C-alpha atoms as a PDB file:
ATOM      1  CA  MET A   1       0.037   0.122   0.070  1.00  0.00           C
ATOM      2  CA  GLU A   2       1.284   3.674  -0.682  1.00  0.00           C
ATOM      3  CA  VAL A   3       0.756   6.426   1.715  1.00  0.00           C
ATOM      4  CA  THR A   4       2.043  10.158   1.297  1.00  0.00           C
ATOM      5  CA  TYR A   5       2.740  12.529   4.256  1.00  0.00           C
ATOM      6  CA  GLU A   6       4.395  15.554   1.894  1.00  0.00           C
ATOM      7  CA  PRO A   7       7.102  15.903   1.060  1.00  0.00           C
ATOM      8  CA  TRP A   8       7.219  11.921   1.575  1.00  0.00           C
ATOM      9  CA  LYS A   9       5.859   8.949  -0.167  1.00  0.00           C
ATOM     10  CA  LEU A  10       6.030   5.434   1.623  1.00  0.00           C
ATOM     11  CA  GLU A  11       5.358   1.853   0.481  1.00  0.00           C
ATOM     12  CA  ILE A  12       4.009   0.376   3.790  1.00  0.00           C
ATOM     13  CA  ASP A  13       3.698  -3.432   4.597  1.00  0.00           C
ATOM     14  CA  GLN A  14       1.309  -3.184   7.377  1.00  0.00           C
ATOM     15  CA  GLY A  15       1.155  -6.955   8.043  1.00  0.00           C
ATOM     16  CA  GLY A  16       4.966  -7.174   7.813  1.00  0.00           C
ATOM     17  CA  THR A  17       5.361  -4.743  10.161  1.00  0.00           C
ATOM     18  CA  LYS A  18       2.958  -6.137  13.219  1.00  0.00           C
ATOM     19  CA  GLU A  19       4.902  -9.053  12.373  1.00  0.00           C
ATOM     20  CA  TYR A  20       7.976  -7.383  13.184  1.00  0.00           C
ATOM     21  CA  TYR A  21       6.857  -6.102  16.619  1.00  0.00           C
ATOM     22  CA  THR A  22       5.542  -9.367  17.526  1.00  0.00           C
ATOM     23  CA  GLY A  23       9.178 -10.283  18.174  1.00  0.00           C
ATOM     24  CA  HIS A  24      10.916  -6.941  18.449  1.00  0.00           C
ATOM     25  CA  ASP A  25      10.959  -4.381  21.348  1.00  0.00           C
ATOM     26  CA  LEU A  26      12.099  -0.690  21.298  1.00  0.00           C
ATOM     27  CA  ALA A  27      10.880   0.683  24.341  1.00  0.00           C
ATOM     28  CA  GLU A  28      13.019   1.865  26.925  1.00  0.00           C
ATOM     29  CA  ASN A  29      10.816   3.156  29.597  1.00  0.00           C
ATOM     30  CA  LYS A  30       7.064   1.842  29.170  1.00  0.00           C
ATOM     31  CA  GLU A  31       5.889   4.804  31.592  1.00  0.00           C
ATOM     32  CA  ASP A  32       6.902   7.322  28.837  1.00  0.00           C
ATOM     33  CA  ASN A  33       5.025   5.148  26.325  1.00  0.00           C
ATOM     34  CA  ASP A  34       1.551   4.664  28.509  1.00  0.00           C
ATOM     35  CA  ALA A  35       1.914   8.105  29.074  1.00  0.00           C
ATOM     36  CA  LEU A  36       2.606   8.922  25.273  1.00  0.00           C
ATOM     37  CA  ILE A  37      -0.605   6.588  24.264  1.00  0.00           C
ATOM     38  CA  GLN A  38      -3.215   8.767  26.804  1.00  0.00           C
ATOM     39  CA  LEU A  39      -2.192  11.919  24.969  1.00  0.00           C
ATOM     40  CA  LEU A  40      -2.444  10.806  21.224  1.00  0.00           C
ATOM     41  CA  THR A  41      -5.480  12.255  19.220  1.00  0.00           C
ATOM     42  CA  GLU A  42      -7.858   9.189  17.611  1.00  0.00           C
ATOM     43  CA  LYS A  43      -5.909  10.954  14.208  1.00  0.00           C
ATOM     44  CA  GLN A  44      -2.321  10.376  15.470  1.00  0.00           C
ATOM     45  CA  LYS A  45      -3.043   6.889  17.360  1.00  0.00           C
ATOM     46  CA  ALA A  46      -5.196   6.081  13.532  1.00  0.00           C
ATOM     47  CA  PHE A  47      -1.528   6.923  11.869  1.00  0.00           C
ATOM     48  CA  PHE A  48       0.607   4.584  13.757  1.00  0.00           C
ATOM     49  CA  GLU A  49      -2.423   2.056  13.256  1.00  0.00           C
ATOM     50  CA  LEU A  50      -2.120   2.581   9.336  1.00  0.00           C
ATOM     51  CA  LEU A  51       1.596   1.480   9.376  1.00  0.00           C
ATOM     52  CA  GLY A  52       1.025  -1.524  11.796  1.00  0.00           C
ATOM     53  CA  VAL A  53       3.362  -0.016  14.569  1.00  0.00           C
ATOM     54  CA  ASP A  54       2.954  -1.478  18.058  1.00  0.00           C
ATOM     55  CA  LEU A  55       2.649   1.892  20.276  1.00  0.00           C
ATOM     56  CA  SER A  56       3.646   0.353  23.512  1.00  0.00           C
ATOM     57  CA  LYS A  57       6.868  -0.960  22.054  1.00  0.00           C
ATOM     58  CA  VAL A  58       8.489   2.356  20.187  1.00  0.00           C
ATOM     59  CA  TRP A  59      11.324   4.209  21.818  1.00  0.00           C
ATOM     60  CA  VAL A  60       9.979   7.326  23.543  1.00  0.00           C
ATOM     61  CA  GLU A  61      11.275  10.328  25.137  1.00  0.00           C
ATOM     62  CA  GLN A  62       9.895  13.021  26.943  1.00  0.00           C
ATOM     63  CA  THR A  63      11.721  16.088  28.349  1.00  0.00           C
ATOM     64  CA  ASP A  64      10.116  18.494  30.465  1.00  0.00           C
ATOM     65  CA  HIS A  65       9.650  22.229  30.191  1.00  0.00           C
ATOM     66  CA  VAL A  66      10.566  22.996  26.788  1.00  0.00           C
ATOM     67  CA  GLY A  67      11.203  26.588  26.231  1.00  0.00           C
ATOM     68  CA  GLN A  68       9.396  28.534  28.963  1.00  0.00           C
ATOM     69  CA  LYS A  69       5.810  27.471  28.198  1.00  0.00           C
ATOM     70  CA  GLY A  70       5.702  24.063  30.566  1.00  0.00           C
ATOM     71  CA  ARG A  71       5.114  21.821  27.729  1.00  0.00           C
ATOM     72  CA  THR A  72       6.394  18.653  27.329  1.00  0.00           C
ATOM     73  CA  LEU A  73       8.277  17.478  24.406  1.00  0.00           C
ATOM     74  CA  TYR A  74       7.729  13.723  23.044  1.00  0.00           C
ATOM     75  CA  GLU A  75       9.739  12.250  20.948  1.00  0.00           C
ATOM     76  CA  VAL A  76       8.804   8.857  19.201  1.00  0.00           C
ATOM     77  CA  ARG A  77      11.204   6.386  16.937  1.00  0.00           C
ATOM     78  CA  PHE A  78       9.554   3.464  15.208  1.00  0.00           C
ATOM     79  CA  LEU A  79      10.429   0.882  12.670  1.00  0.00           C
ATOM     80  CA  PHE A  80       8.190  -0.281  10.242  1.00  0.00           C
ATOM     81  CA  ARG A  81       8.437  -2.635   6.805  1.00  0.00           C
ATOM     82  CA  GLY A  82       8.458  -0.628   4.145  1.00  0.00           C
ATOM     83  CA  THR A  83      10.362   1.573   1.611  1.00  0.00           C
ATOM     84  CA  LEU A  84      11.169   5.390   0.627  1.00  0.00           C
ATOM     85  CA  LYS A  85       9.250   6.361  -2.359  1.00  0.00           C
ATOM     86  CA  ALA A  86       9.413  10.149  -2.301  1.00  0.00           C
ATOM     87  CA  ILE A  87      12.364  11.950   0.092  1.00  0.00           C
ATOM     88  CA  PRO A  88      12.365  15.859   0.599  1.00  0.00           C
ATOM     89  CA  SER A  89      15.884  17.434  -1.021  1.00  0.00           C
ATOM     90  CA  PHE A  90      17.846  18.398   2.002  1.00  0.00           C
ATOM     91  CA  GLN A  91      17.870  14.697   3.179  1.00  0.00           C
ATOM     92  CA  ALA A  92      19.023  13.486  -0.694  1.00  0.00           C
ATOM     93  CA  LYS A  93      21.885  15.746  -0.135  1.00  0.00           C
ATOM     94  CA  VAL A  94      23.329  13.795   2.744  1.00  0.00           C
ATOM     95  CA  TYR A  95      22.355  10.069   1.498  1.00  0.00           C
ATOM     96  CA  GLU A  96      24.108  10.844  -1.755  1.00  0.00           C
ATOM     97  CA  ASP A  97      27.081  11.678   0.283  1.00  0.00           C
ATOM     98  CA  PRO A  98      29.165   8.852  -1.248  1.00  0.00           C
ATOM     99  CA  GLU A  99      30.470   7.664   2.310  1.00  0.00           C
ATOM    100  CA  ILE A 100      26.791   6.800   3.154  1.00  0.00           C
ATOM    101  CA  PHE A 101      24.828   6.025   0.330  1.00  0.00           C
ATOM    102  CA  GLY A 102      26.157   7.521  -2.943  1.00  0.00           C
ATOM    103  CA  LYS A 103      23.776   8.252  -5.566  1.00  0.00           C
ATOM    104  CA  VAL A 104      22.273   4.670  -5.507  1.00  0.00           C
ATOM    105  CA  PHE A 105      18.998   5.505  -4.086  1.00  0.00           C
ATOM    106  CA  ARG A 106      18.674   8.061  -6.873  1.00  0.00           C
ATOM    107  CA  LYS A 107      17.040   5.306  -9.411  1.00  0.00           C
ATOM    108  CA  GLN A 108      14.612   4.299  -6.691  1.00  0.00           C
ATOM    109  CA  VAL A 109      13.043   7.538  -5.352  1.00  0.00           C
ATOM    110  CA  GLU A 110      11.776  10.861  -6.461  1.00  0.00           C
ATOM    111  CA  VAL A 111      13.505  13.533  -4.643  1.00  0.00           C
ATOM    112  CA  VAL A 112      11.045  16.612  -3.400  1.00  0.00           C
ATOM    113  CA  GLU A 113      12.617  20.157  -3.633  1.00  0.00           C
ATOM    114  CA  MET A 114      11.697  20.988   0.180  1.00  0.00           C
ATOM    115  CA  ASP A 115      13.046  23.634   2.502  1.00  0.00           C
ATOM    116  CA  SER A 116      14.100  21.554   6.001  1.00  0.00           C
ATOM    117  CA  ALA A 117      12.268  24.398   8.049  1.00  0.00           C
ATOM    118  CA  LYS A 118       8.711  23.597   6.338  1.00  0.00           C
ATOM    119  CA  THR A 119       9.083  20.390   7.701  1.00  0.00           C
ATOM    120  CA  LEU A 120       9.192  21.118  11.534  1.00  0.00           C
ATOM    121  CA  ASP A 121       6.445  23.534  10.858  1.00  0.00           C
ATOM    122  CA  TRP A 122       3.947  22.781  14.330  1.00  0.00           C
ATOM    123  CA  LYS A 123       1.306  25.325  13.503  1.00  0.00           C
ATOM    124  CA  ASN A 124       0.534  24.328   9.844  1.00  0.00           C
ATOM    125  CA  LYS A 125      -2.413  21.799  10.379  1.00  0.00           C
ATOM    126  CA  ASN A 126      -2.459  21.530   7.022  1.00  0.00           C
ATOM    127  CA  GLN A 127       1.060  20.489   5.781  1.00  0.00           C
ATOM    128  CA  GLY A 128       1.367  16.584   4.744  1.00  0.00           C
ATOM    129  CA  ASN A 129       3.357  15.377   8.110  1.00  0.00           C
ATOM    130  CA  ASN A 130       1.739  17.423  10.296  1.00  0.00           C
ATOM    131  CA  ILE A 131      -0.521  14.382  11.906  1.00  0.00           C
ATOM    132  CA  ASP A 132      -3.278  16.783  14.696  1.00  0.00           C
ATOM    133  CA  GLY A 133       0.137  18.352  15.326  1.00  0.00           C
ATOM    134  CA  MET A 134       2.218  15.740  15.698  1.00  0.00           C
ATOM    135  CA  VAL A 135       4.732  16.327  13.131  1.00  0.00           C
ATOM    136  CA  VAL A 136       6.368  12.998  11.158  1.00  0.00           C
ATOM    137  CA  SER A 137       9.224  12.636   9.554  1.00  0.00           C
ATOM    138  CA  PHE A 138      11.132   9.570   7.689  1.00  0.00           C
ATOM    139  CA  LYS A 139      14.704   8.307   7.081  1.00  0.00           C
ATOM    140  CA  GLN A 140      16.774   5.613   6.230  1.00  0.00           C
ATOM    141  CA  PRO A 141      17.140   3.233   9.568  1.00  0.00           C
ATOM    142  CA  SER A 142      21.256   3.201   9.338  1.00  0.00           C
ATOM    143  CA  ILE A 143      20.936   6.575  10.963  1.00  0.00           C
ATOM    144  CA  PHE A 144      19.622   5.417  14.127  1.00  0.00           C
ATOM    145  CA  PHE A 145      19.985   1.416  14.098  1.00  0.00           C
ATOM    146  CA  ASP A 146      23.532  -0.639  13.696  1.00  0.00           C
ATOM    147  CA  GLU A 147      22.639  -3.785  12.962  1.00  0.00           C
ATOM    148  CA  GLU A 148      23.585  -5.249   9.522  1.00  0.00           C
ATOM    149  CA  THR A 149      20.030  -5.758   8.266  1.00  0.00           C
ATOM    150  CA  PHE A 150      19.701  -1.607   8.194  1.00  0.00           C
ATOM    151  CA  GLN A 151      22.839  -0.698   6.355  1.00  0.00           C
ATOM    152  CA  GLU A 152      22.059  -0.849   2.756  1.00  0.00           C
ATOM    153  CA  TRP A 153      19.358   1.688   1.063  1.00  0.00           C
ATOM    154  CA  ASP A 154      17.313  -0.588  -0.086  1.00  0.00           C
ATOM    155  CA  CYS A 155      16.626  -2.921   3.673  1.00  0.00           C
ATOM    156  CA  GLY A 156      13.104  -2.829   3.440  1.00  0.00           C
ATOM    157  CA  TYR A 157      12.472  -1.045   6.450  1.00  0.00           C
ATOM    158  CA  VAL A 158      11.799   2.631   7.504  1.00  0.00           C
ATOM    159  CA  CYS A 159      12.505   4.664  10.565  1.00  0.00           C
ATOM    160  CA  GLY A 160       9.869   7.073  11.478  1.00  0.00           C
ATOM    161  CA  ILE A 161      10.529  10.262  13.911  1.00  0.00           C
ATOM    162  CA  ALA A 162       7.532  12.192  15.811  1.00  0.00           C
ATOM    163  CA  LEU A 163       7.094  14.739  17.752  1.00  0.00           C
ATOM    164  CA  LEU A 164       4.544  15.696  19.814  1.00  0.00           C
ATOM    165  CA  LYS A 165       4.320  18.730  22.190  1.00  0.00           C
ATOM    166  CA  LYS A 166       1.790  18.957  25.161  1.00  0.00           C
ATOM    167  CA  LYS A 167       1.036  21.426  27.663  1.00  0.00           C
ATOM    168  CA  GLN A 168       1.913  20.022  30.858  1.00  0.00           C
ATOM    169  CA  LYS A 169      -1.053  20.678  33.505  1.00  0.00           C
ATOM    170  CA  GLY A 170      -0.755  23.061  36.026  1.00  0.00           C
ATOM    171  CA  LYS A 171       2.392  24.612  34.931  1.00  0.00           C
ATOM    172  CA  LYS A 172       2.493  28.548  34.688  1.00  0.00           C
ATOM    173  CA  GLU A 173       3.082  30.002  31.184  1.00  0.00           C
ATOM    174  CA  THR A 174       5.163  33.061  33.554  1.00  0.00           C
ATOM    175  CA  PRO A 175       8.360  32.409  35.692  1.00  0.00           C
ATOM    176  CA  ASP A 176       8.220  32.773  39.324  1.00  0.00           C
ATOM    177  CA  LEU A 177      11.926  33.916  39.808  1.00  0.00           C
ATOM    178  CA  LYS A 178      14.101  35.519  37.389  1.00  0.00           C
ATOM    179  CA  ILE A 179      17.613  34.060  37.679  1.00  0.00           C
ATOM    180  CA  ARG A 180      20.764  35.840  36.312  1.00  0.00           C
ATOM    181  CA  ARG A 181      22.901  33.071  34.884  1.00  0.00           C
ATOM    182  CA  GLU A 182      26.428  33.722  36.117  1.00  0.00           C
ATOM    183  CA  ASP A 183      30.076  32.975  34.029  1.00  0.00           C
ATOM    184  CA  MET A 184      31.129  29.146  34.212  1.00  0.00           C
ATOM    185  CA  PRO A 185      33.790  28.472  37.454  1.00  0.00           C
ATOM    186  CA  SER A 186      37.295  28.590  36.218  1.00  0.00           C
ATOM    187  CA  LEU A 187      38.625  24.972  34.211  1.00  0.00           C
ATOM    188  CA  PRO A 188      41.385  23.519  35.466  1.00  0.00           C
ATOM    189  CA  PHE A 189      42.954  23.070  31.668  1.00  0.00           C
ATOM    190  CA  GLY A 190      41.867  25.317  28.357  1.00  0.00           C
ATOM    191  CA  LEU A 191      41.700  23.993  24.938  1.00  0.00           C
ATOM    192  CA  HIS A 192      42.199  27.083  22.933  1.00  0.00           C
ATOM    193  CA  ASP A 193      45.215  26.101  20.184  1.00  0.00           C
ATOM    194  CA  VAL A 194      44.656  22.677  21.327  1.00  0.00           C
ATOM    195  CA  HIS A 195      44.693  20.014  18.246  1.00  0.00           C
ATOM    196  CA  ILE A 196      42.835  16.683  18.178  1.00  0.00           C
ATOM    197  CA  LYS A 197      44.869  13.811  16.381  1.00  0.00           C
ATOM    198  CA  LYS A 198      42.184  11.218  16.223  1.00  0.00           C
ATOM    199  CA  ILE A 199      39.023  10.674  18.110  1.00  0.00           C
ATOM    200  CA  LYS A 200      38.017   6.861  19.499  1.00  0.00           C
ATOM    201  CA  ILE A 201      34.751   5.601  20.360  1.00  0.00           C
ATOM    202  CA  GLN A 202      34.341   2.912  22.327  1.00  0.00           C
ATOM    203  CA  LYS A 203      31.113   1.454  22.211  1.00  0.00           C
ATOM    204  CA  LEU A 204      28.939   0.365  25.253  1.00  0.00           C
ATOM    205  CA  ASP A 205      25.531  -1.238  25.755  1.00  0.00           C
ATOM    206  CA  LEU A 206      23.335   2.352  25.302  1.00  0.00           C
ATOM    207  CA  PHE A 207      26.051   4.823  25.631  1.00  0.00           C
ATOM    208  CA  ALA A 208      29.684   4.815  24.499  1.00  0.00           C
ATOM    209  CA  ASN A 209      33.109   6.782  25.906  1.00  0.00           C
ATOM    210  CA  VAL A 210      34.729   9.327  23.772  1.00  0.00           C
ATOM    211  CA  THR A 211      38.770  10.164  23.782  1.00  0.00           C
ATOM    212  CA  PHE A 212      39.811  12.749  22.185  1.00  0.00           C
ATOM    213  CA  MET A 213      43.393  11.888  21.323  1.00  0.00           C
ATOM    214  CA  LEU A 214      45.751  15.147  21.313  1.00  0.00           C
ATOM    215  CA  LEU A 215      48.492  16.283  19.378  1.00  0.00           C
ATOM    216  CA  ASP A 216      50.642  18.159  22.201  1.00  0.00           C
ATOM    217  CA  GLY A 217      48.162  18.097  25.207  1.00  0.00           C
ATOM    218  CA  VAL A 218      46.136  20.838  27.353  1.00  0.00           C
ATOM    219  CA  TYR A 219      47.265  24.316  28.570  1.00  0.00           C
ATOM    220  CA  THR A 220      47.042  25.528  32.263  1.00  0.00           C
ATOM    221  CA  CYS A 221      44.789  29.135  32.483  1.00  0.00           C
ATOM    222  CA  ASP A 222      47.867  31.133  33.687  1.00  0.00           C
ATOM    223  CA  GLU A 223      51.034  32.208  32.181  1.00  0.00           C
ATOM    224  CA  ASP A 224      52.302  29.020  31.316  1.00  0.00           C
ATOM    225  CA  ILE A 225      52.385  28.434  27.670  1.00  0.00           C
ATOM    226  CA  GLU A 226      54.020  24.864  27.677  1.00  0.00           C
ATOM    227  CA  PRO A 227      51.417  22.581  26.882  1.00  0.00           C
ATOM    228  CA  ILE A 228      50.864  19.428  29.503  1.00  0.00           C
ATOM    229  CA  PRO A 229      50.632  16.148  27.502  1.00  0.00           C
ATOM    230  CA  CYS A 230      46.777  15.229  28.343  1.00  0.00           C
ATOM    231  CA  ASN A 231      44.238  13.315  26.226  1.00  0.00           C
ATOM    232  CA  ILE A 232      40.540  13.853  27.199  1.00  0.00           C
ATOM    233  CA  LEU A 233      37.550  11.457  27.787  1.00  0.00           C
ATOM    234  CA  PHE A 234      33.593  11.881  28.087  1.00  0.00           C
ATOM    235  CA  GLU A 235      32.014   9.179  29.169  1.00  0.00           C
ATOM    236  CA  GLY A 236      28.421   8.215  29.079  1.00  0.00           C
ATOM    237  CA  VAL A 237      28.301   9.585  25.449  1.00  0.00           C
ATOM    238  CA  ASP A 238      24.858   9.257  23.644  1.00  0.00           C
ATOM    239  CA  LEU A 239      26.136   8.666  19.822  1.00  0.00           C
ATOM    240  CA  ASP A 240      22.528   9.478  18.718  1.00  0.00           C
ATOM    241  CA  PHE A 241      22.500  13.095  19.391  1.00  0.00           C
ATOM    242  CA  SER A 242      26.270  13.890  19.546  1.00  0.00           C
ATOM    243  CA  ASN A 243      27.448  15.227  15.803  1.00  0.00           C
ATOM    244  CA  ILE A 244      30.101  17.069  13.813  1.00  0.00           C
ATOM    245  CA  TYR A 245      29.453  19.976  11.607  1.00  0.00           C
ATOM    246  CA  VAL A 246      31.918  20.873   8.860  1.00  0.00           C
ATOM    247  CA  MET A 247      31.547  23.951   7.220  1.00  0.00           C
ATOM    248  CA  THR A 248      33.432  26.110   4.404  1.00  0.00           C
ATOM    249  CA  ILE A 249      32.256  30.073   4.266  1.00  0.00           C
ATOM    250  CA  SER A 250      32.304  31.799   1.225  1.00  0.00           C
ATOM    251  CA  GLY A 251      34.251  35.146   2.347  1.00  0.00           C
ATOM    252  CA  VAL A 252      36.732  35.863   5.511  1.00  0.00           C
ATOM    253  CA  ASN A 253      34.837  35.584   8.058  1.00  0.00           C
ATOM    254  CA  HIS A 254      31.256  36.229   6.930  1.00  0.00           C
ATOM    255  CA  GLY A 255      28.861  34.557   3.559  1.00  0.00           C
ATOM    256  CA  LYS A 256      27.105  31.671   2.471  1.00  0.00           C
ATOM    257  CA  ILE A 257      27.881  28.436   4.545  1.00  0.00           C
ATOM    258  CA  LYS A 258      28.459  25.191   2.554  1.00  0.00           C
ATOM    259  CA  GLY A 259      28.954  22.153   5.067  1.00  0.00           C
ATOM    260  CA  HIS A 260      27.973  18.827   6.392  1.00  0.00           C
ATOM    261  CA  LYS A 261      26.522  17.490   9.166  1.00  0.00           C
ATOM    262  CA  TYR A 262      28.276  14.071  10.141  1.00  0.00           C
ATOM    263  CA  SER A 263      27.859  11.391  12.840  1.00  0.00           C
ATOM    264  CA  LEU A 264      30.630  10.790  15.096  1.00  0.00           C
ATOM    265  CA  LYS A 265      31.520   7.586  13.256  1.00  0.00           C
ATOM    266  CA  LYS A 266      30.833   8.982  10.078  1.00  0.00           C
ATOM    267  CA  PHE A 267      32.654  11.931  10.880  1.00  0.00           C
ATOM    268  CA  ILE A 268      35.915   9.516  11.525  1.00  0.00           C
ATOM    269  CA  LYS A 269      35.413   7.411   8.431  1.00  0.00           C
ATOM    270  CA  LYS A 270      36.021  10.114   5.934  1.00  0.00           C
ATOM    271  CA  TYR A 271      38.283  12.460   8.080  1.00  0.00           C
ATOM    272  CA  LYS A 272      40.880   9.763   9.351  1.00  0.00           C
ATOM    273  CA  LYS A 273      43.892  12.161   9.164  1.00  0.00           C
ATOM    274  CA  ALA A 274      42.532  15.176   9.653  1.00  0.00           C
ATOM    275  CA  ASP A 275      44.224  17.887  11.907  1.00  0.00           C
ATOM    276  CA  ILE A 276      41.500  19.347  14.650  1.00  0.00           C
ATOM    277  CA  GLU A 277      42.518  22.706  15.823  1.00  0.00           C
ATOM    278  CA  ILE A 278      40.145  24.036  19.012  1.00  0.00           C
ATOM    279  CA  VAL A 279      39.519  27.646  19.311  1.00  0.00           C
ATOM    280  CA  ASP A 280      36.445  27.857  21.751  1.00  0.00           C
ATOM    281  CA  GLU A 281      34.701  25.527  24.377  1.00  0.00           C
ATOM    282  CA  THR A 282      31.118  25.640  25.635  1.00  0.00           C
ATOM    283  CA  TYR A 283      29.726  23.604  28.582  1.00  0.00           C
ATOM    284  CA  GLY A 284      26.289  23.051  29.928  1.00  0.00           C
ATOM    285  CA  TYR A 285      23.390  20.284  30.570  1.00  0.00           C
ATOM    286  CA  ASN A 286      24.745  17.707  29.788  1.00  0.00           C
ATOM    287  CA  GLN A 287      26.424  18.987  26.562  1.00  0.00           C
ATOM    288  CA  SER A 288      30.291  19.531  25.442  1.00  0.00           C
ATOM    289  CA  LYS A 289      30.764  21.704  22.330  1.00  0.00           C
ATOM    290  CA  PHE A 290      33.719  22.869  20.775  1.00  0.00           C
ATOM    291  CA  SER A 291      34.273  24.819  17.806  1.00  0.00           C
ATOM    292  CA  GLY A 292      37.564  25.697  15.525  1.00  0.00           C
ATOM    293  CA  TYR A 293      39.110  24.374  12.223  1.00  0.00           C
ATOM    294  CA  LEU A 294      39.528  20.902  10.727  1.00  0.00           C
ATOM    295  CA  TYR A 295      43.038  20.669   8.561  1.00  0.00           C
ATOM    296  CA  THR A 296      42.961  18.471   5.462  1.00  0.00           C
ATOM    297  CA  GLU A 297      45.205  17.712   2.631  1.00  0.00           C
ATOM    298  CA  GLU A 298      42.794  19.282   0.161  1.00  0.00           C
ATOM    299  CA  ASP A 299      41.520  21.754   2.308  1.00  0.00           C
ATOM    300  CA  ASP A 300      40.989  24.192   5.509  1.00  0.00           C
ATOM    301  CA  MET A 301      37.237  24.536   7.026  1.00  0.00           C
ATOM    302  CA  GLU A 302      35.393  25.414   9.995  1.00  0.00           C
ATOM    303  CA  ILE A 303      34.472  22.751  12.590  1.00  0.00           C
ATOM    304  CA  MET A 304      31.995  22.319  15.405  1.00  0.00           C
ATOM    305  CA  ILE A 305      31.870  18.999  17.825  1.00  0.00           C
ATOM    306  CA  GLU A 306      28.729  18.848  19.649  1.00  0.00           C
ATOM    307  CA  LEU A 307      28.542  16.013  22.519  1.00  0.00           C
ATOM    308  CA  TYR A 308      25.727  14.500  24.706  1.00  0.00           C
ATOM    309  CA  HIS A 309      26.869  12.882  28.038  1.00  0.00           C
ATOM    310  CA  VAL A 310      25.369  11.525  30.813  1.00  0.00           C
ATOM    311  CA  GLY A 311      28.926  10.858  32.369  1.00  0.00           C
ATOM    312  CA  GLY A 312      31.873  12.996  33.090  1.00  0.00           C
ATOM    313  CA  MET A 313      34.351  14.907  31.135  1.00  0.00           C
ATOM    314  CA  TYR A 314      37.962  13.990  31.953  1.00  0.00           C
ATOM    315  CA  TYR A 315      41.636  15.217  31.508  1.00  0.00           C
ATOM    316  CA  LEU A 316      43.748  12.009  31.438  1.00  0.00           C
ATOM    317  CA  VAL A 317      47.089  13.158  32.713  1.00  0.00           C
ATOM    318  CA  ASP A 318      50.318  11.698  33.418  1.00  0.00           C
ATOM    319  CA  GLY A 319      51.531   8.446  31.465  1.00  0.00           C
ATOM    320  CA  THR A 320      48.127   8.517  29.764  1.00  0.00           C
ATOM    321  CA  VAL A 321      48.659  10.146  26.695  1.00  0.00           C
ATOM    322  CA  GLU A 322      49.165   7.623  23.373  1.00  0.00           C
ATOM    323  CA  ARG A 323      52.930   8.539  21.557  1.00  0.00           C
END
């Protein structure tokens, strides 16, 4: 059966999807699944039923207090049997990267010109991928699932993402307190002008440990300009929400940006011998972000690394540096 949620067109196998969920459970917190099911409208439930998706077995995450409006954001990830028949142009630009699928999918899929911002318009209830205020999108599964089954373009499965905002009952729209953000306390070391020669990933059950192997080390935040041999470890990294942006700018400091957003694994595979220079570092709410420059044999580009980690960030000093 073919269905359309503009700009996506899908060929779906409802029976095959129901069979898949008899033996697979993607849910991590059943309470989140139960809360989601209670909130969905009949039209939203019908969307999942049409695909054959079992809502009690999908991956659900809820984040409280989105923005300042006392709302909860529900993100739902689900798999279903089927194929992508049409995808938006901004998605095609990612998939045709030689390191991902090249242009093999172009023979099988229609590409629809579409601005990415318009696919997440919560207010436009008339857009094809807005189901009663729930915005849905569709991807090839390898972006979220590492199993070998999903690594080929035409793997027989599609990954769906649904985003739903709900106002929290009893939450005020205005705050009781106005609190000023203070500057961060002093860090033990500074990473300005530090060079990363390699990024290593150690995959664990749900998360990963990521290590920045540094060329010379880090600097103390004083007048001492000699680097201290050191590597940097991030524990409990969520690879689904950790990315690297590589950009070129058509100007000295300002201009049009052309670039690519990579997962950590895809970046490491593509830029094995690159030199990364850190210029700025920013930390907050389980996130560590670094911006600077990426030097390759072909070109010099700007780079931004964003890591989401539930564990700590550690400076590995005294004999822990790989030579």
